[in-house]
Amino acid sequence: HIYDEGGSGMTADSKRKALAAYEISAQQGAVGADLKIGDFYYYGMGTEVNYRKAVTHYRAASEARSAQAMFNLAYMHEHGIGLPQDLHLAKRFYDMAAETSQDAVWPVALCRTRLLVEMALDDAIERVDQLSLQLSTKYGPKYGLWLPPSTVWVPWLAEQWDLILIAVMAASYRSSSSFETAFLQAGHLQGDEDCLNFCVDGKWNPSLTQKK
């Protein structure tokens, strides 16, 4: 641990010495050593980055009920780092981490929310691809209707997301402005702006429409 914290006064090879020390501790069955070794291989501290070895030690730590190791495996499954990308396995490891330690509940909740959104998007994209294929197969030869797969339009959306967001916001603003104008014009056409019902604290308050 002293090597890991840099408090030994050692030079740049302190991380390498720390890794060797943790490996000896792991062989002796020290709790938490495998988690630290996994971090060293994941980040390339004192050694080259080696995700395969990181996974091996994270799994060993996970079997020893390390919530952090479970979380790390979930993250690697989610992003396909050193492991096949598998959102369902990622969710399983996130759930295990939350069940193992209360300290992991909030970090897991945030990651799981993001994960569920990703899974919903993947499912929606898959459904769109299926529909596009059906329509292209049915109407393509006759009407020249060929709908591109998600491999074409998803990257385009990813590149143009800022312009799309601006367009949506602009359309929303125009819609709300038109509604407000129509609402005020309706009150004016009734001959007296006091005839409009005003909403106070989320409830209609007819007293505000009475003549003073």
Coordinates of N, CA and C in Angstrom, one line a residue, residues 45-122:
M45 N -0.8 0.8 -14.7 CA 0.1 1.4 -13.7 C 1.1 0.4 -13.3
G46 N 2.4 0.7 -13.6 CA 3.5 -0.2 -13.3 C 3.5 -1.4 -14.3
T47 N 2.7 -1.3 -15.3 CA 2.7 -2.4 -16.3 C 1.9 -1.8 -17.5
E48 N 1.9 -2.6 -18.6 CA 1.1 -2.2 -19.8 C -0.4 -2.4 -19.5
V49 N -1.2 -1.7 -20.2 CA -2.7 -1.9 -20.0 C -3.0 -3.3 -20.5
N50 N -3.7 -4.1 -19.7 CA -4.1 -5.5 -20.1 C -5.4 -5.7 -19.5
Y51 N -6.5 -5.5 -20.4 CA -7.8 -5.7 -19.9 C -8.2 -7.1 -19.6
R52 N -7.5 -8.0 -20.3 CA -7.8 -9.5 -20.0 C -7.4 -9.8 -18.6
K53 N -6.2 -9.4 -18.2 CA -5.8 -9.7 -16.8 C -6.6 -8.9 -15.8
A54 N -7.0 -7.7 -16.2 CA -7.8 -6.9 -15.3 C -9.1 -7.6 -15.0
V55 N -9.7 -8.2 -16.1 CA -11.0 -8.9 -15.9 C -10.8 -10.1 -15.0
T56 N -9.6 -10.8 -15.2 CA -9.4 -12.0 -14.4 C -9.3 -11.7 -12.9
H57 N -8.7 -10.6 -12.6 CA -8.6 -10.2 -11.1 C -9.9 -9.6 -10.6
Y58 N -10.6 -8.9 -11.5 CA -11.9 -8.3 -11.0 C -12.8 -9.5 -10.7
R59 N -12.8 -10.5 -11.6 CA -13.7 -11.6 -11.3 C -13.3 -12.3 -10.0
A60 N -12.0 -12.5 -9.7 CA -11.6 -13.1 -8.5 C -12.1 -12.2 -7.3
A61 N -12.0 -10.9 -7.4 CA -12.4 -10.0 -6.3 C -13.9 -10.1 -6.2
S62 N -14.6 -10.2 -7.4 CA -16.1 -10.3 -7.3 C -16.6 -11.5 -6.6
E63 N -15.9 -12.6 -6.8 CA -16.2 -13.9 -6.2 C -16.0 -13.8 -4.6
A64 N -15.1 -12.8 -4.3 CA -14.8 -12.6 -2.8 C -15.8 -11.5 -2.3
R65 N -16.8 -11.2 -3.1 CA -17.9 -10.3 -2.7 C -17.4 -8.8 -2.6
S66 N -16.6 -8.4 -3.6 CA -16.2 -7.0 -3.7 C -17.2 -6.3 -4.6
A67 N -17.9 -5.3 -4.0 CA -18.9 -4.6 -4.8 C -18.2 -3.8 -5.9
Q68 N -17.1 -3.2 -5.5 CA -16.3 -2.4 -6.5 C -15.9 -3.2 -7.7
A69 N -15.5 -4.5 -7.5 CA -15.1 -5.3 -8.6 C -16.4 -5.7 -9.5
M70 N -17.5 -5.9 -8.8 CA -18.7 -6.1 -9.6 C -19.1 -4.9 -10.4
F71 N -19.0 -3.8 -9.8 CA -19.2 -2.5 -10.6 C -18.3 -2.4 -11.8
N72 N -17.0 -2.7 -11.6 CA -16.1 -2.6 -12.7 C -16.4 -3.5 -13.8
L73 N -16.8 -4.8 -13.5 CA -17.1 -5.7 -14.5 C -18.4 -5.3 -15.2
A74 N -19.3 -4.7 -14.5 CA -20.6 -4.2 -15.1 C -20.2 -3.1 -16.1
Y75 N -19.3 -2.2 -15.7 CA -18.9 -1.1 -16.6 C -18.2 -1.6 -17.9
M76 N -17.3 -2.6 -17.7 CA -16.6 -3.2 -18.8 C -17.6 -3.9 -19.8
H77 N -18.6 -4.6 -19.2 CA -19.6 -5.3 -20.1 C -20.4 -4.2 -20.8
E78 N -20.7 -3.1 -20.1 CA -21.6 -2.1 -20.7 C -20.9 -1.5 -21.9
H79 N -19.6 -1.2 -21.8 CA -18.9 -0.5 -22.9 C -18.0 -1.4 -23.7
G80 N -18.0 -2.7 -23.5 CA -17.3 -3.6 -24.3 C -15.8 -3.4 -24.2
I81 N -15.3 -3.2 -22.9 CA -13.9 -3.0 -22.7 C -13.3 -4.3 -22.1
G82 N -12.6 -5.0 -22.8 CA -12.0 -6.3 -22.4 C -13.0 -7.4 -22.3
L83 N -14.2 -7.1 -22.5 CA -15.3 -8.1 -22.5 C -16.2 -7.8 -23.6
P84 N -16.9 -8.9 -24.1 CA -18.0 -8.6 -25.1 C -19.0 -7.7 -24.5
Q85 N -19.4 -6.7 -25.4 CA -20.5 -5.8 -24.9 C -21.8 -6.5 -24.7
D86 N -22.3 -6.5 -23.5 CA -23.5 -7.2 -23.2 C -24.2 -6.4 -22.1
L87 N -25.3 -5.7 -22.5 CA -26.0 -4.8 -21.6 C -26.7 -5.6 -20.5
H88 N -27.2 -6.8 -20.9 CA -27.9 -7.5 -19.9 C -27.0 -8.0 -18.8
L89 N -25.8 -8.5 -19.1 CA -24.8 -8.9 -18.1 C -24.3 -7.7 -17.3
A90 N -24.2 -6.5 -18.0 CA -23.8 -5.3 -17.3 C -24.9 -5.0 -16.2
K91 N -26.1 -5.1 -16.5 CA -27.2 -4.8 -15.5 C -27.1 -5.8 -14.4
R92 N -26.8 -7.1 -14.7 CA -26.7 -8.1 -13.7 C -25.6 -7.8 -12.7
F93 N -24.5 -7.4 -13.2 CA -23.4 -7.0 -12.3 C -23.6 -5.8 -11.5
Y94 N -24.3 -4.8 -12.1 CA -24.7 -3.6 -11.4 C -25.6 -3.9 -10.2
D95 N -26.6 -4.8 -10.5 CA -27.5 -5.2 -9.5 C -26.8 -5.9 -8.4
M96 N -25.9 -6.8 -8.7 CA -25.1 -7.5 -7.7 C -24.3 -6.5 -6.8
A97 N -23.7 -5.5 -7.4 CA -23.0 -4.5 -6.6 C -23.8 -3.8 -5.7
A98 N -25.1 -3.4 -6.1 CA -26.0 -2.7 -5.2 C -26.5 -3.6 -4.1
E99 N -26.6 -4.9 -4.4 CA -27.1 -5.8 -3.3 C -26.0 -6.1 -2.3
T100 N -24.7 -6.0 -2.8 CA -23.6 -6.4 -1.9 C -23.2 -5.2 -0.9
S101 N -23.3 -4.0 -1.4 CA -22.9 -2.9 -0.6 C -23.8 -1.7 -0.7
Q102 N -24.2 -1.1 0.4 CA -25.0 0.1 0.4 C -24.3 1.3 -0.2
D103 N -23.0 1.3 -0.1 CA -22.2 2.4 -0.7 C -22.3 2.4 -2.2
A104 N -22.7 1.3 -2.8 CA -22.8 1.2 -4.3 C -24.2 1.6 -4.8
V105 N -25.1 1.8 -3.9 CA -26.5 2.0 -4.4 C -26.7 3.2 -5.3
W106 N -26.2 4.3 -4.9 CA -26.4 5.5 -5.7 C -25.6 5.5 -7.0
P107 N -24.3 5.2 -6.9 CA -23.5 5.0 -8.2 C -24.2 4.1 -9.2
V108 N -24.7 2.9 -8.6 CA -25.3 1.9 -9.4 C -26.6 2.5 -10.0
A109 N -27.4 3.2 -9.2 CA -28.7 3.8 -9.7 C -28.4 4.7 -10.9
L110 N -27.4 5.5 -10.8 CA -27.1 6.4 -12.0 C -26.7 5.6 -13.2
C111 N -25.8 4.6 -13.0 CA -25.3 3.8 -14.2 C -26.5 3.0 -14.7
R112 N -27.3 2.4 -13.8 CA -28.4 1.6 -14.3 C -29.4 2.4 -15.0
T113 N -29.7 3.6 -14.6 CA -30.6 4.5 -15.4 C -30.1 4.7 -16.8
R114 N -28.8 5.0 -16.9 CA -28.2 5.2 -18.2 C -28.3 3.9 -19.0
L115 N -28.0 2.8 -18.4 CA -28.0 1.5 -19.0 C -29.4 1.2 -19.6
L116 N -30.5 1.4 -18.8 CA -31.8 1.2 -19.2 C -32.2 2.0 -20.4
V117 N -31.7 3.3 -20.4 CA -32.0 4.1 -21.6 C -31.3 3.6 -22.8
E118 N -30.0 3.1 -22.6 CA -29.3 2.5 -23.8 C -30.0 1.3 -24.3
M119 N -30.5 0.4 -23.4 CA -31.2 -0.8 -23.8 C -32.5 -0.4 -24.5
A120 N -33.2 0.6 -24.0 CA -34.5 1.0 -24.7 C -34.2 1.5 -26.1
L121 N -33.1 2.3 -26.2 CA -32.7 2.8 -27.5 C -32.3 1.7 -28.5
D122 N -31.5 0.8 -28.0 CA -31.1 -0.4 -28.8 C -32.3 -1.2 -29.3

